[in-house]
Coordinates of C-alpha atoms in Angstrom, one line a residue:
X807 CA 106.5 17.4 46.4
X808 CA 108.8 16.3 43.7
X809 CA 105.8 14.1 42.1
X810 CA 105.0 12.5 45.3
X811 CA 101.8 13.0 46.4
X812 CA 100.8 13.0 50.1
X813 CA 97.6 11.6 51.6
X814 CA 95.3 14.9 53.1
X815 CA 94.4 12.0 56.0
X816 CA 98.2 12.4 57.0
X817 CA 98.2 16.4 57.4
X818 CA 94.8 15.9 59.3
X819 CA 96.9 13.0 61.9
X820 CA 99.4 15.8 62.2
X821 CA 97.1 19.0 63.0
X822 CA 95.7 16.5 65.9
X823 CA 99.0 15.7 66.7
X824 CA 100.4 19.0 66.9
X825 CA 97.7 21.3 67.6
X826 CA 95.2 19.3 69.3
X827 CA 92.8 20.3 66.7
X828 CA 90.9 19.7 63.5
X829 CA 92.3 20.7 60.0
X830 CA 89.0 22.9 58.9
X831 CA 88.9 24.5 62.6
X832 CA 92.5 26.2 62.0
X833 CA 93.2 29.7 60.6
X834 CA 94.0 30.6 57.0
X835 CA 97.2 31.6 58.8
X836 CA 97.7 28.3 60.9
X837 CA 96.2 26.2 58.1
X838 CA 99.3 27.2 55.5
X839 CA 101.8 26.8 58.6
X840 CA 100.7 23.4 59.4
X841 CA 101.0 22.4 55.7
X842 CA 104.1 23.7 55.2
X843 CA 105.8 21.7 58.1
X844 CA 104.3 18.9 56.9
X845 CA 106.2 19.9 53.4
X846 CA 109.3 20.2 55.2
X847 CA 109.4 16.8 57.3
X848 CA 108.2 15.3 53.6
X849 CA 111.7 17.3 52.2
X850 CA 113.6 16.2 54.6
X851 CA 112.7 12.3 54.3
X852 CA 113.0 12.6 50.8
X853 CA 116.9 13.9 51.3
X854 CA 117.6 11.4 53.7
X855 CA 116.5 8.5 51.4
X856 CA 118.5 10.6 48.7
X857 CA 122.0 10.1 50.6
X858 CA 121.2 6.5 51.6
X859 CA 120.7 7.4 55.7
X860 CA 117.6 5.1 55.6
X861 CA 120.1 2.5 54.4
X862 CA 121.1 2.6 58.5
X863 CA 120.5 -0.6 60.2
X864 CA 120.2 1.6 63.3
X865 CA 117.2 3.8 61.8
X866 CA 115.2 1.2 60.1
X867 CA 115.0 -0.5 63.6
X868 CA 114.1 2.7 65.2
X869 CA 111.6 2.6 62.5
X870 CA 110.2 -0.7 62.8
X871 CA 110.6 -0.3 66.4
X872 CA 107.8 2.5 65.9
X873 CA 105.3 0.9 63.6
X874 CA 105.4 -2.1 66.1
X875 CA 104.2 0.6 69.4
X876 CA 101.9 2.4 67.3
X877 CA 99.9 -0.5 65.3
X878 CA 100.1 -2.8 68.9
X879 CA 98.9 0.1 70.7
X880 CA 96.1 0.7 68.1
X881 CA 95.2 -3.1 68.7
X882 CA 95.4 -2.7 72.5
X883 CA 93.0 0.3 72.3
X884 CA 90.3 -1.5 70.0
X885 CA 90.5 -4.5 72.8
X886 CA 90.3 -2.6 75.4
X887 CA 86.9 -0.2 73.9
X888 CA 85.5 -3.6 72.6
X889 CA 85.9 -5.5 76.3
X890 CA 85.7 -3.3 79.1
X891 CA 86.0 -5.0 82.3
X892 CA 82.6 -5.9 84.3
X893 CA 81.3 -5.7 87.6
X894 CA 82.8 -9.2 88.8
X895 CA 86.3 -8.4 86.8
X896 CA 86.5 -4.8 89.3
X897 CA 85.6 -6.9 91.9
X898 CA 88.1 -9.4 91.7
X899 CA 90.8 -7.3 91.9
X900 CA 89.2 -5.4 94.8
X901 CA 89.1 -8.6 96.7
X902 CA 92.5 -9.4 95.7
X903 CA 93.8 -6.4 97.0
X904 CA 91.5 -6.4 100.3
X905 CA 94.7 -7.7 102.7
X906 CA 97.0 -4.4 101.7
X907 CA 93.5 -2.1 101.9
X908 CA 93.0 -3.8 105.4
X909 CA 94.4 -5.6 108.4
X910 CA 96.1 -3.8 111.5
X911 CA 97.8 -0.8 112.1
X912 CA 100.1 0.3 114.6
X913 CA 101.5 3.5 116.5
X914 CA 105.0 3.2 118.0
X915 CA 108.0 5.4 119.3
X916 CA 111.1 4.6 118.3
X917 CA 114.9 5.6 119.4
X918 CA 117.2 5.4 116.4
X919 CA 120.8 5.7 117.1
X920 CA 124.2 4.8 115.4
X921 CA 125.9 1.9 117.4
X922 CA 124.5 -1.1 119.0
X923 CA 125.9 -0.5 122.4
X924 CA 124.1 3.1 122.3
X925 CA 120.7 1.0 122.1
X926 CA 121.4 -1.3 124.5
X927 CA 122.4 1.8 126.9
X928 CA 118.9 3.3 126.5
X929 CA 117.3 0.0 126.9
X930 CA 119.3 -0.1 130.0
X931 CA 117.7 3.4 131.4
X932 CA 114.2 1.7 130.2
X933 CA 114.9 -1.0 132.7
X934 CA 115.4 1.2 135.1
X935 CA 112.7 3.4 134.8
X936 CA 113.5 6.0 132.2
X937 CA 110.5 7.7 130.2
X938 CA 110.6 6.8 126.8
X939 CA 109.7 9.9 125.3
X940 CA 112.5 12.1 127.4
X941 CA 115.6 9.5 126.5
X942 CA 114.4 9.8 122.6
X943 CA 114.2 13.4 122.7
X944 CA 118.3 13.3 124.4
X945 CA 119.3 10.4 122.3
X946 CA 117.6 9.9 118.8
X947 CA 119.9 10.5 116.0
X948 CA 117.0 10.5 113.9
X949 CA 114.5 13.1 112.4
X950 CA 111.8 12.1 114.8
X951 CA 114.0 12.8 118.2
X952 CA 112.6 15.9 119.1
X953 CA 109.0 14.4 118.6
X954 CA 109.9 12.0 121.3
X955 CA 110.5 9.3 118.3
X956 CA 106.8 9.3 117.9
X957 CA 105.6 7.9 114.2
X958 CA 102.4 7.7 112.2
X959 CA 100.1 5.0 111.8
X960 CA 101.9 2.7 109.7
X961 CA 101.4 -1.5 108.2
X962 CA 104.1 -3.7 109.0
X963 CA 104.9 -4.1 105.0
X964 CA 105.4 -0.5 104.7
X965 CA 108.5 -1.2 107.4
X966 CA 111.7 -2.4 106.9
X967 CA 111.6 -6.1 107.8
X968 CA 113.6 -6.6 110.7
X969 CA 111.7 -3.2 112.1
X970 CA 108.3 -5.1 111.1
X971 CA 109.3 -8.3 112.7
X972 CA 109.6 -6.7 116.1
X973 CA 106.5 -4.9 116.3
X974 CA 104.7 -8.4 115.5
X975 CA 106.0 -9.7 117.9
X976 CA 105.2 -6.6 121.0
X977 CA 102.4 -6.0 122.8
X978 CA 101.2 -2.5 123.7
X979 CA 103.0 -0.9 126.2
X980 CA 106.3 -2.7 125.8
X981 CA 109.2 -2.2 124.2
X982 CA 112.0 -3.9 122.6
X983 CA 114.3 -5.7 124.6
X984 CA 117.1 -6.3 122.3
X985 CA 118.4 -3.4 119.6
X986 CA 116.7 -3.9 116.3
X987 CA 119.0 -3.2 113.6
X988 CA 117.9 -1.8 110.0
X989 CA 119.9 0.1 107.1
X990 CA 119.4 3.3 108.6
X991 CA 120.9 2.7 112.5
X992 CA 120.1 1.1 115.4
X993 CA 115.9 1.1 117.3
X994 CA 114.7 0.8 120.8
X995 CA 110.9 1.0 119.9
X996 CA 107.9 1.1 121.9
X997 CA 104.4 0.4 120.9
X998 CA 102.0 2.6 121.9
X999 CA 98.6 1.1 120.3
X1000 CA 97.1 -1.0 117.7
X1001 CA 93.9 -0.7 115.3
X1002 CA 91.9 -2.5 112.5
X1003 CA 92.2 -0.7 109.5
X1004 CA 88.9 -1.1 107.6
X1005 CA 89.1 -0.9 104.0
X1006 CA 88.1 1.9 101.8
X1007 CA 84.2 0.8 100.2
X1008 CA 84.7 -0.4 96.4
X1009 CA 82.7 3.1 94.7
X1010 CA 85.8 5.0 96.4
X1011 CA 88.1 3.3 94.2
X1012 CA 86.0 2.3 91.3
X1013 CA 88.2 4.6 88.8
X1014 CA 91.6 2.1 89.7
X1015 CA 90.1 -0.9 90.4
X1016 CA 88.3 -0.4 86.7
X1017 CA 91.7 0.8 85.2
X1018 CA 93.6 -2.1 86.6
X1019 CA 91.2 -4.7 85.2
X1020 CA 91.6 -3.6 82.0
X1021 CA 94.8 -3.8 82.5
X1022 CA 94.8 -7.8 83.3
X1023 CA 92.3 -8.0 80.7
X1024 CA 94.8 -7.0 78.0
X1025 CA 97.8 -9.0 79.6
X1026 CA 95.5 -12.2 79.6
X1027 CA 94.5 -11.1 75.8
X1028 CA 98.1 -11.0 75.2
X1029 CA 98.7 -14.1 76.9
X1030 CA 96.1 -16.4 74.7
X1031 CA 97.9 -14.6 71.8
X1032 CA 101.3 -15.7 73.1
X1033 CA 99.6 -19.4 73.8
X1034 CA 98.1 -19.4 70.1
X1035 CA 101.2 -18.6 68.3
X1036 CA 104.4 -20.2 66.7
X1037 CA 107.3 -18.5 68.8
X1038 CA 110.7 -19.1 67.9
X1039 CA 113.7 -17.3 69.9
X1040 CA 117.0 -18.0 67.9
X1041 CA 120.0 -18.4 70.9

């Protein structure tokens, strides 16, 4: 193209590329398209470097920017085939990760409204007797009013805090005595039971638990490079 020649090794990168497929399996037909887009993006460079557009401060570091992602991600990949993660690394994060696959749930009820002084009203009728399910069914502003305010299982860190903070603090079969105030309104709740949650066994997980070891794998690879090296950052 204009006496410059280009490497066969590139047209085969862009028939896997573009066609998910090798060069010699393609078509005649497909063969002589695929090469003449690669003649075209090879035109096209050649024009831009013609009129001076990859002069542009902007496109050389779009450029640069590129070569860095696709020779550090080249490097990550031979790291990563060349150390896989064992048995203890897989472990390790399973253990790490044992209190948010564990520890208790809880099933509650819950009476959301917009004001305070509608809480404290129900809370009131509670005091005297009102059934829990039949006041959030009148009162609840929220989605789960006509199911008697009734939630799933939940953890306490899938809660809003100040929601969380009273259900640590209940036993089952009360409620809350004071309105508990989150982003979305105002909650009378009542907890209606408690259980362990066991984990899930190791095997069920082994396809996470592997990909995020190799994930801190890299990062610490990356972090003995950082450690290694001569970093300057100019204010």
């Amino acid at each position: 193209m204009n006496g410059k020649p280009l490497a066969e090794s590139v047209v085969r990168t862009y028939v896997l590329a573009t066609e998910r497929q090798h060069l010699d399996d393609l078509s005649s037909e497909d063969r002589e398209r695929v090469i003449n887009d690669v003649i075209g993006l090879e035109l096209l460079a050649q024009e831009a470097e013609k009129q001076g557009l990859t002069d542009s401060r902007s496109l050389a570091a779009q450029i640069e920017l590129q070569r860095l992602q696709l020779v550090a991600r080249a490097m990550a990949s031979d790291y990563t085939q060349k150390n896989p993660p064992t048995e203890a690394d897989i472990r390790a994060i399973y253990d790490e990760n044992l209190p948010r696959l564990s520890g208790q749930q809880f099933k509650a009820r819950h009476i959301l409204v917009s004001t305070k002084a509608e809480a404290d009203a129900v809370i009131e009728e509670l005091n005297q007797g009102g059934d829990f399910v039949e006041l959030a069914e009148a009162r609840a502003d929220g989605p789960t009013g006509p199911n008697g305010g009734a939630l799933d299982w939940f953890t306490l860190d899938s809660l809003p805090p100040s929601f969380a903070a009273a259900v640590r603090q209940m036993t089952v079969g009360s409620y809350s005595r004071e309105p508990v105030q989150t982003d979305f309104g105002y909650h009378v709740i009542l907890l209606e039971d408690m259980r362990q949650q066991e984990p899930p066994p190791l095997e069920s997980l082994r396809a996470d638990l592997t990909e995020a070891a190799g994930r801190k794998r890299l990062d610490d690879y990356i972090k003995s490079l950082r450690d290694d090296a001569t970093v300057s950052i100019e204010p």
